Amino acid sequence: MTAAQDWFVFWRSMVDNPARIGAVLPSSPRLGQRMARQVRLLPGEVLVEIGAGTGVVTQALLEEADVLPERLYIVELDPRLAAHLRERFPRCHVLEGNAADLPALLGEELIGKVGTVVSSLPIRPMSRAVQRSIVDASFAVLKPGGSLLQYTYPPLCPLPAEEFGLVAEGLGRTWRNLPPAAVWRFTRA
Ligand SMILES: C[S@@+](CC[C@H](N)C(=O)[O-])C[C@H]1O[C@@H](n2cnc3c(N)ncnc32)[C@H](O)[C@@H]1O
């Protein structure tokens, strides 16, 4: 899969639904690496990525975080991008659906086995109700003490952490992304 193919499939989905995609370009590999370096997968755990798009962060999770593809569950709402992810990562579990339905998408046996949820969702412009449904769904599948990683473009925390009962930690900004992006970690207060 070439970068040009990635851009083409991303661009077609972006034209169809710009609000859902929430970016004009796929993430840079550098941003993917910054996210992946925050992930430590313990024995028996699985990793979940939500809003995977073309799979730039997915690729970094496999390479930088050394995650076996069989332990990576990827959720993507856009059917075209989900098909692209299936083709690009045939050994990962690609789940086409809404991140707000994470417990149902993953199934009962994986609940509490998720160490980290890695999110590329355009979460900041979403309504409070939608943000809350995605945060609640993520923490419903996370193990106790598990965390939600999220990147965002503006220099502000992307979620109302206190209102949602979360502790937010800024993990730095990547300038080599268009636009530059900051990575945040959220845990339950
Ligand atoms: C900014 S793009 C992701 C970019 C990705 N990191 C890449 O490099 O291609 C956000 C993605 O989230 C997906 N998305 C938006 N809302 C979603 C939801 N509720 N559940 C799952 N995926 C969603 C979009 O379809 C889009 O692919």
PDB file of N, CA and C in Angstrom, residues 17-92:
ATOM      1  N   ASN A  17     -17.534  13.166   3.718  1.00  0.00           N
ATOM      2  CA  ASN A  17     -17.980  13.488   5.077  1.00  0.00           C
ATOM      3  C   ASN A  17     -16.856  14.185   5.869  1.00  0.00           C
ATOM      4  N   PRO A  18     -16.633  15.489   5.567  1.00  0.00           N
ATOM      5  CA  PRO A  18     -15.499  16.186   6.186  1.00  0.00           C
ATOM      6  C   PRO A  18     -15.577  16.244   7.710  1.00  0.00           C
ATOM      7  N   ALA A  19     -16.781  16.388   8.272  1.00  0.00           N
ATOM      8  CA  ALA A  19     -16.883  16.508   9.742  1.00  0.00           C
ATOM      9  C   ALA A  19     -16.461  15.205  10.409  1.00  0.00           C
ATOM     10  N   ARG A  20     -16.848  14.084   9.807  1.00  0.00           N
ATOM     11  CA  ARG A  20     -16.522  12.797  10.415  1.00  0.00           C
ATOM     12  C   ARG A  20     -15.016  12.521  10.327  1.00  0.00           C
ATOM     13  N   ILE A  21     -14.408  12.925   9.236  1.00  0.00           N
ATOM     14  CA  ILE A  21     -12.969  12.672   9.076  1.00  0.00           C
ATOM     15  C   ILE A  21     -12.170  13.655   9.933  1.00  0.00           C
ATOM     16  N   GLY A  22     -12.542  14.935   9.907  1.00  0.00           N
ATOM     17  CA  GLY A  22     -11.966  15.910  10.832  1.00  0.00           C
ATOM     18  C   GLY A  22     -10.523  16.281  10.562  1.00  0.00           C
ATOM     19  N   ALA A  23      -9.999  15.990   9.375  1.00  0.00           N
ATOM     20  CA  ALA A  23      -8.620  16.366   9.035  1.00  0.00           C
ATOM     21  C   ALA A  23      -8.538  16.420   7.521  1.00  0.00           C
ATOM     22  N   VAL A  24      -7.547  17.171   7.015  1.00  0.00           N
ATOM     23  CA  VAL A  24      -7.409  17.258   5.560  1.00  0.00           C
ATOM     24  C   VAL A  24      -6.381  16.262   5.026  1.00  0.00           C
ATOM     25  N   LEU A  25      -5.568  15.723   5.922  1.00  0.00           N
ATOM     26  CA  LEU A  25      -4.542  14.755   5.517  1.00  0.00           C
ATOM     27  C   LEU A  25      -4.490  13.623   6.529  1.00  0.00           C
ATOM     28  N   PRO A  26      -4.048  12.430   6.116  1.00  0.00           N
ATOM     29  CA  PRO A  26      -3.782  11.387   7.123  1.00  0.00           C
ATOM     30  C   PRO A  26      -2.712  11.872   8.095  1.00  0.00           C
ATOM     31  N   SER A  27      -2.602  11.221   9.252  1.00  0.00           N
ATOM     32  CA  SER A  27      -1.569  11.577  10.234  1.00  0.00           C
ATOM     33  C   SER A  27      -0.186  11.310   9.632  1.00  0.00           C
ATOM     34  N   SER A  28       0.814  12.005  10.181  1.00  0.00           N
ATOM     35  CA  SER A  28       2.189  11.737   9.729  1.00  0.00           C
ATOM     36  C   SER A  28       2.723  10.522  10.498  1.00  0.00           C
ATOM     37  N   PRO A  29       3.682   9.799   9.896  1.00  0.00           N
ATOM     38  CA  PRO A  29       4.293   8.682  10.639  1.00  0.00           C
ATOM     39  C   PRO A  29       4.879   9.154  11.967  1.00  0.00           C
ATOM     40  N   ARG A  30       5.389  10.406  12.031  1.00  0.00           N
ATOM     41  CA  ARG A  30       5.985  10.925  13.259  1.00  0.00           C
ATOM     42  C   ARG A  30       4.935  11.009  14.389  1.00  0.00           C
ATOM     43  N   LEU A  31       3.716  11.429  14.024  1.00  0.00           N
ATOM     44  CA  LEU A  31       2.648  11.484  15.029  1.00  0.00           C
ATOM     45  C   LEU A  31       2.285  10.061  15.467  1.00  0.00           C
ATOM     46  N   GLY A  32       2.209   9.143  14.499  1.00  0.00           N
ATOM     47  CA  GLY A  32       1.936   7.744  14.839  1.00  0.00           C
ATOM     48  C   GLY A  32       2.961   7.213  15.832  1.00  0.00           C
ATOM     49  N   GLN A  33       4.239   7.541  15.593  1.00  0.00           N
ATOM     50  CA  GLN A  33       5.306   7.071  16.503  1.00  0.00           C
ATOM     51  C   GLN A  33       5.131   7.654  17.896  1.00  0.00           C
ATOM     52  N   ARG A  34       4.775   8.939  17.961  1.00  0.00           N
ATOM     53  CA  ARG A  34       4.615   9.563  19.292  1.00  0.00           C
ATOM     54  C   ARG A  34       3.484   8.879  20.076  1.00  0.00           C
ATOM     55  N   MET A  35       2.414   8.534  19.364  1.00  0.00           N
ATOM     56  CA  MET A  35       1.305   7.823  20.023  1.00  0.00           C
ATOM     57  C   MET A  35       1.782   6.427  20.444  1.00  0.00           C
ATOM     58  N   ALA A  36       2.434   5.734  19.513  1.00  0.00           N
ATOM     59  CA  ALA A  36       2.808   4.330  19.756  1.00  0.00           C
ATOM     60  C   ALA A  36       3.788   4.202  20.912  1.00  0.00           C
ATOM     61  N   ARG A  37       4.647   5.205  21.086  1.00  0.00           N
ATOM     62  CA  ARG A  37       5.661   5.119  22.153  1.00  0.00           C
ATOM     63  C   ARG A  37       5.044   5.234  23.541  1.00  0.00           C
ATOM     64  N   GLN A  38       3.784   5.607  23.607  1.00  0.00           N
ATOM     65  CA  GLN A  38       3.101   5.691  24.904  1.00  0.00           C
ATOM     66  C   GLN A  38       2.428   4.373  25.281  1.00  0.00           C
ATOM     67  N   VAL A  39       2.496   3.390  24.383  1.00  0.00           N
ATOM     68  CA  VAL A  39       1.734   2.154  24.596  1.00  0.00           C
ATOM     69  C   VAL A  39       2.625   1.051  25.146  1.00  0.00           C
ATOM     70  N   ARG A  40       2.213   0.443  26.243  1.00  0.00           N
ATOM     71  CA  ARG A  40       2.885  -0.751  26.785  1.00  0.00           C
ATOM     72  C   ARG A  40       1.826  -1.831  26.925  1.00  0.00           C
ATOM     73  N   LEU A  41       1.944  -2.873  26.120  1.00  0.00           N
ATOM     74  CA  LEU A  41       0.943  -3.937  26.159  1.00  0.00           C
ATOM     75  C   LEU A  41       1.444  -5.054  27.062  1.00  0.00           C
ATOM     76  N   LEU A  42       0.705  -5.359  28.108  1.00  0.00           N
ATOM     77  CA  LEU A  42       1.122  -6.411  29.045  1.00  0.00           C
ATOM     78  C   LEU A  42       0.575  -7.761  28.577  1.00  0.00           C
ATOM     79  N   PRO A  43       1.168  -8.868  29.056  1.00  0.00           N
ATOM     80  CA  PRO A  43       0.660 -10.193  28.654  1.00  0.00           C
ATOM     81  C   PRO A  43      -0.839 -10.312  28.946  1.00  0.00           C
ATOM     82  N   GLY A  44      -1.558 -10.890  28.018  1.00  0.00           N
ATOM     83  CA  GLY A  44      -2.995 -11.103  28.203  1.00  0.00           C
ATOM     84  C   GLY A  44      -3.854  -9.915  27.802  1.00  0.00           C
ATOM     85  N   GLU A  45      -3.208  -8.770  27.535  1.00  0.00           N
ATOM     86  CA  GLU A  45      -3.994  -7.585  27.158  1.00  0.00           C
ATOM     87  C   GLU A  45      -4.142  -7.478  25.638  1.00  0.00           C
ATOM     88  N   VAL A  46      -5.126  -6.699  25.215  1.00  0.00           N
ATOM     89  CA  VAL A  46      -5.242  -6.338  23.799  1.00  0.00           C
ATOM     90  C   VAL A  46      -5.229  -4.813  23.696  1.00  0.00           C
ATOM     91  N   LEU A  47      -4.971  -4.347  22.473  1.00  0.00           N
ATOM     92  CA  LEU A  47      -4.915  -2.912  22.210  1.00  0.00           C
ATOM     93  C   LEU A  47      -6.062  -2.558  21.268  1.00  0.00           C
ATOM     94  N   VAL A  48      -6.697  -1.417  21.518  1.00  0.00           N
ATOM     95  CA  VAL A  48      -7.801  -0.974  20.662  1.00  0.00           C
ATOM     96  C   VAL A  48      -7.453   0.386  20.073  1.00  0.00           C
ATOM     97  N   GLU A  49      -7.679   0.519  18.771  1.00  0.00           N
ATOM     98  CA  GLU A  49      -7.522   1.817  18.123  1.00  0.00           C
ATOM     99  C   GLU A  49      -8.879   2.241  17.571  1.00  0.00           C
ATOM    100  N   ILE A  50      -9.279   3.477  17.833  1.00  0.00           N
ATOM    101  CA  ILE A  50     -10.581   3.955  17.316  1.00  0.00           C
ATOM    102  C   ILE A  50     -10.354   5.116  16.335  1.00  0.00           C
ATOM    103  N   GLY A  51     -11.096   5.075  15.211  1.00  0.00           N
ATOM    104  CA  GLY A  51     -10.931   6.103  14.179  1.00  0.00           C
ATOM    105  C   GLY A  51      -9.605   5.951  13.448  1.00  0.00           C
ATOM    106  N   ALA A  52      -9.329   4.752  12.982  1.00  0.00           N
ATOM    107  CA  ALA A  52      -7.993   4.434  12.445  1.00  0.00           C
ATOM    108  C   ALA A  52      -7.721   5.050  11.073  1.00  0.00           C
ATOM    109  N   GLY A  53      -8.750   5.463  10.348  1.00  0.00           N
ATOM    110  CA  GLY A  53      -8.544   6.132   9.052  1.00  0.00           C
ATOM    111  C   GLY A  53      -7.811   5.239   8.070  1.00  0.00           C
ATOM    112  N   THR A  54      -6.675   5.736   7.579  1.00  0.00           N
ATOM    113  CA  THR A  54      -5.911   4.958   6.594  1.00  0.00           C
ATOM    114  C   THR A  54      -4.935   3.994   7.259  1.00  0.00           C
ATOM    115  N   GLY A  55      -4.702   4.165   8.581  1.00  0.00           N
ATOM    116  CA  GLY A  55      -3.850   3.199   9.282  1.00  0.00           C
ATOM    117  C   GLY A  55      -2.434   3.668   9.574  1.00  0.00           C
ATOM    118  N   VAL A  56      -2.203   4.976   9.523  1.00  0.00           N
ATOM    119  CA  VAL A  56      -0.847   5.470   9.816  1.00  0.00           C
ATOM    120  C   VAL A  56      -0.473   5.169  11.275  1.00  0.00           C
ATOM    121  N   VAL A  57      -1.403   5.437  12.197  1.00  0.00           N
ATOM    122  CA  VAL A  57      -1.129   5.161  13.613  1.00  0.00           C
ATOM    123  C   VAL A  57      -1.087   3.644  13.833  1.00  0.00           C
ATOM    124  N   THR A  58      -1.948   2.910  13.158  1.00  0.00           N
ATOM    125  CA  THR A  58      -1.946   1.441  13.248  1.00  0.00           C
ATOM    126  C   THR A  58      -0.566   0.880  12.913  1.00  0.00           C
ATOM    127  N   GLN A  59      -0.016   1.367  11.809  1.00  0.00           N
ATOM    128  CA  GLN A  59       1.303   0.897  11.372  1.00  0.00           C
ATOM    129  C   GLN A  59       2.353   1.164  12.452  1.00  0.00           C
ATOM    130  N   ALA A  60       2.287   2.353  13.051  1.00  0.00           N
ATOM    131  CA  ALA A  60       3.251   2.695  14.107  1.00  0.00           C
ATOM    132  C   ALA A  60       3.039   1.808  15.331  1.00  0.00           C
ATOM    133  N   LEU A  61       1.797   1.480  15.638  1.00  0.00           N
ATOM    134  CA  LEU A  61       1.540   0.610  16.800  1.00  0.00           C
ATOM    135  C   LEU A  61       2.171  -0.762  16.576  1.00  0.00           C
ATOM    136  N   LEU A  62       2.074  -1.257  15.347  1.00  0.00           N
ATOM    137  CA  LEU A  62       2.654  -2.572  15.049  1.00  0.00           C
ATOM    138  C   LEU A  62       4.176  -2.518  15.086  1.00  0.00           C
ATOM    139  N   GLU A  63       4.743  -1.424  14.581  1.00  0.00           N
ATOM    140  CA  GLU A  63       6.210  -1.355  14.464  1.00  0.00           C
ATOM    141  C   GLU A  63       6.878  -0.838  15.730  1.00  0.00           C
ATOM    142  N   GLU A  64       6.358   0.259  16.273  1.00  0.00           N
ATOM    143  CA  GLU A  64       7.041   0.923  17.401  1.00  0.00           C
ATOM    144  C   GLU A  64       6.664   0.315  18.743  1.00  0.00           C
ATOM    145  N   ALA A  65       5.379  -0.060  18.883  1.00  0.00           N
ATOM    146  CA  ALA A  65       4.946  -0.599  20.173  1.00  0.00           C
ATOM    147  C   ALA A  65       5.074  -2.116  20.185  1.00  0.00           C
ATOM    148  N   ASP A  66       5.503  -2.676  19.036  1.00  0.00           N
ATOM    149  CA  ASP A  66       5.765  -4.108  18.968  1.00  0.00           C
ATOM    150  C   ASP A  66       4.523  -4.937  19.308  1.00  0.00           C
ATOM    151  N   VAL A  67       3.387  -4.473  18.846  1.00  0.00           N
ATOM    152  CA  VAL A  67       2.132  -5.175  19.131  1.00  0.00           C
ATOM    153  C   VAL A  67       1.889  -6.216  18.035  1.00  0.00           C
ATOM    154  N   LEU A  68       1.549  -7.436  18.431  1.00  0.00           N
ATOM    155  CA  LEU A  68       1.222  -8.453  17.421  1.00  0.00           C
ATOM    156  C   LEU A  68      -0.121  -8.086  16.790  1.00  0.00           C
ATOM    157  N   PRO A  69      -0.247  -8.233  15.455  1.00  0.00           N
ATOM    158  CA  PRO A  69      -1.490  -7.814  14.805  1.00  0.00           C
ATOM    159  C   PRO A  69      -2.733  -8.511  15.375  1.00  0.00           C
ATOM    160  N   GLU A  70      -2.575  -9.746  15.826  1.00  0.00           N
ATOM    161  CA  GLU A  70      -3.723 -10.496  16.374  1.00  0.00           C
ATOM    162  C   GLU A  70      -4.245  -9.866  17.666  1.00  0.00           C
ATOM    163  N   ARG A  71      -3.415  -9.020  18.282  1.00  0.00           N
ATOM    164  CA  ARG A  71      -3.843  -8.393  19.550  1.00  0.00           C
ATOM    165  C   ARG A  71      -4.304  -6.957  19.347  1.00  0.00           C
ATOM    166  N   LEU A  72      -4.442  -6.566  18.085  1.00  0.00           N
ATOM    167  CA  LEU A  72      -4.848  -5.186  17.777  1.00  0.00           C
ATOM    168  C   LEU A  72      -6.251  -5.165  17.159  1.00  0.00           C
ATOM    169  N   TYR A  73      -7.165  -4.451  17.818  1.00  0.00           N
ATOM    170  CA  TYR A  73      -8.558  -4.328  17.367  1.00  0.00           C
ATOM    171  C   TYR A  73      -8.757  -2.890  16.886  1.00  0.00           C
ATOM    172  N   ILE A  74      -9.150  -2.751  15.600  1.00  0.00           N
ATOM    173  CA  ILE A  74      -9.229  -1.430  14.968  1.00  0.00           C
ATOM    174  C   ILE A  74     -10.679  -1.112  14.644  1.00  0.00           C
ATOM    175  N   VAL A  75     -11.152   0.024  15.154  1.00  0.00           N
ATOM    176  CA  VAL A  75     -12.551   0.415  14.906  1.00  0.00           C
ATOM    177  C   VAL A  75     -12.580   1.600  13.943  1.00  0.00           C
ATOM    178  N   GLU A  76     -13.380   1.484  12.894  1.00  0.00           N
ATOM    179  CA  GLU A  76     -13.493   2.569  11.908  1.00  0.00           C
ATOM    180  C   GLU A  76     -14.940   2.619  11.402  1.00  0.00           C
ATOM    181  N   LEU A  77     -15.504   3.836  11.426  1.00  0.00           N
ATOM    182  CA  LEU A  77     -16.914   4.025  11.062  1.00  0.00           C
ATOM    183  C   LEU A  77     -17.134   4.062   9.549  1.00  0.00           C
ATOM    184  N   ASP A  78     -16.173   4.602   8.830  1.00  0.00           N
ATOM    185  CA  ASP A  78     -16.340   4.800   7.385  1.00  0.00           C
ATOM    186  C   ASP A  78     -16.105   3.465   6.652  1.00  0.00           C
ATOM    187  N   PRO A  79     -17.116   2.961   5.915  1.00  0.00           N
ATOM    188  CA  PRO A  79     -16.978   1.642   5.283  1.00  0.00           C
ATOM    189  C   PRO A  79     -15.816   1.562   4.303  1.00  0.00           C
ATOM    190  N   ARG A  80     -15.559   2.653   3.571  1.00  0.00           N
ATOM    191  CA  ARG A  80     -14.464   2.619   2.591  1.00  0.00           C
ATOM    192  C   ARG A  80     -13.116   2.493   3.312  1.00  0.00           C
ATOM    193  N   LEU A  81     -12.961   3.266   4.396  1.00  0.00           N
ATOM    194  CA  LEU A  81     -11.707   3.203   5.150  1.00  0.00           C
ATOM    195  C   LEU A  81     -11.572   1.857   5.872  1.00  0.00           C
ATOM    196  N   ALA A  82     -12.702   1.324   6.355  1.00  0.00           N
ATOM    197  CA  ALA A  82     -12.645   0.010   7.021  1.00  0.00           C
ATOM    198  C   ALA A  82     -12.171  -1.059   6.028  1.00  0.00           C
ATOM    199  N   ALA A  83     -12.659  -0.990   4.793  1.00  0.00           N
ATOM    200  CA  ALA A  83     -12.238  -1.964   3.762  1.00  0.00           C
ATOM    201  C   ALA A  83     -10.745  -1.791   3.466  1.00  0.00           C
ATOM    202  N   HIS A  84     -10.311  -0.544   3.410  1.00  0.00           N
ATOM    203  CA  HIS A  84      -8.893  -0.239   3.173  1.00  0.00           C
ATOM    204  C   HIS A  84      -8.029  -0.818   4.310  1.00  0.00           C
ATOM    205  N   LEU A  85      -8.493  -0.659   5.543  1.00  0.00           N
ATOM    206  CA  LEU A  85      -7.741  -1.184   6.700  1.00  0.00           C
ATOM    207  C   LEU A  85      -7.669  -2.714   6.661  1.00  0.00           C
ATOM    208  N   ARG A  86      -8.776  -3.340   6.264  1.00  0.00           N
ATOM    209  CA  ARG A  86      -8.783  -4.818   6.168  1.00  0.00           C
ATOM    210  C   ARG A  86      -7.749  -5.306   5.170  1.00  0.00           C
ATOM    211  N   GLU A  87      -7.657  -4.562   4.060  1.00  0.00           N
ATOM    212  CA  GLU A  87      -6.691  -4.949   3.019  1.00  0.00           C
ATOM    213  C   GLU A  87      -5.260  -4.687   3.498  1.00  0.00           C
ATOM    214  N   ARG A  88      -5.080  -3.554   4.178  1.00  0.00           N
ATOM    215  CA  ARG A  88      -3.716  -3.175   4.596  1.00  0.00           C
ATOM    216  C   ARG A  88      -3.214  -4.011   5.782  1.00  0.00           C
ATOM    217  N   PHE A  89      -4.145  -4.390   6.680  1.00  0.00           N
ATOM    218  CA  PHE A  89      -3.745  -5.122   7.901  1.00  0.00           C
ATOM    219  C   PHE A  89      -4.563  -6.406   8.038  1.00  0.00           C
ATOM    220  N   PRO A  90      -4.322  -7.392   7.148  1.00  0.00           N
ATOM    221  CA  PRO A  90      -5.187  -8.579   7.126  1.00  0.00           C
ATOM    222  C   PRO A  90      -5.156  -9.394   8.413  1.00  0.00           C
ATOM    223  N   ARG A  91      -4.107  -9.233   9.237  1.00  0.00           N
ATOM    224  CA  ARG A  91      -4.038 -10.042  10.467  1.00  0.00           C
ATOM    225  C   ARG A  91      -4.626  -9.321  11.680  1.00  0.00           C
ATOM    226  N   CYS A  92      -4.931  -8.022  11.531  1.00  0.00           N
ATOM    227  CA  CYS A  92      -5.567  -7.290  12.648  1.00  0.00           C
ATOM    228  C   CYS A  92      -7.079  -7.517  12.600  1.00  0.00           C
TER     229      CYS A  92
END
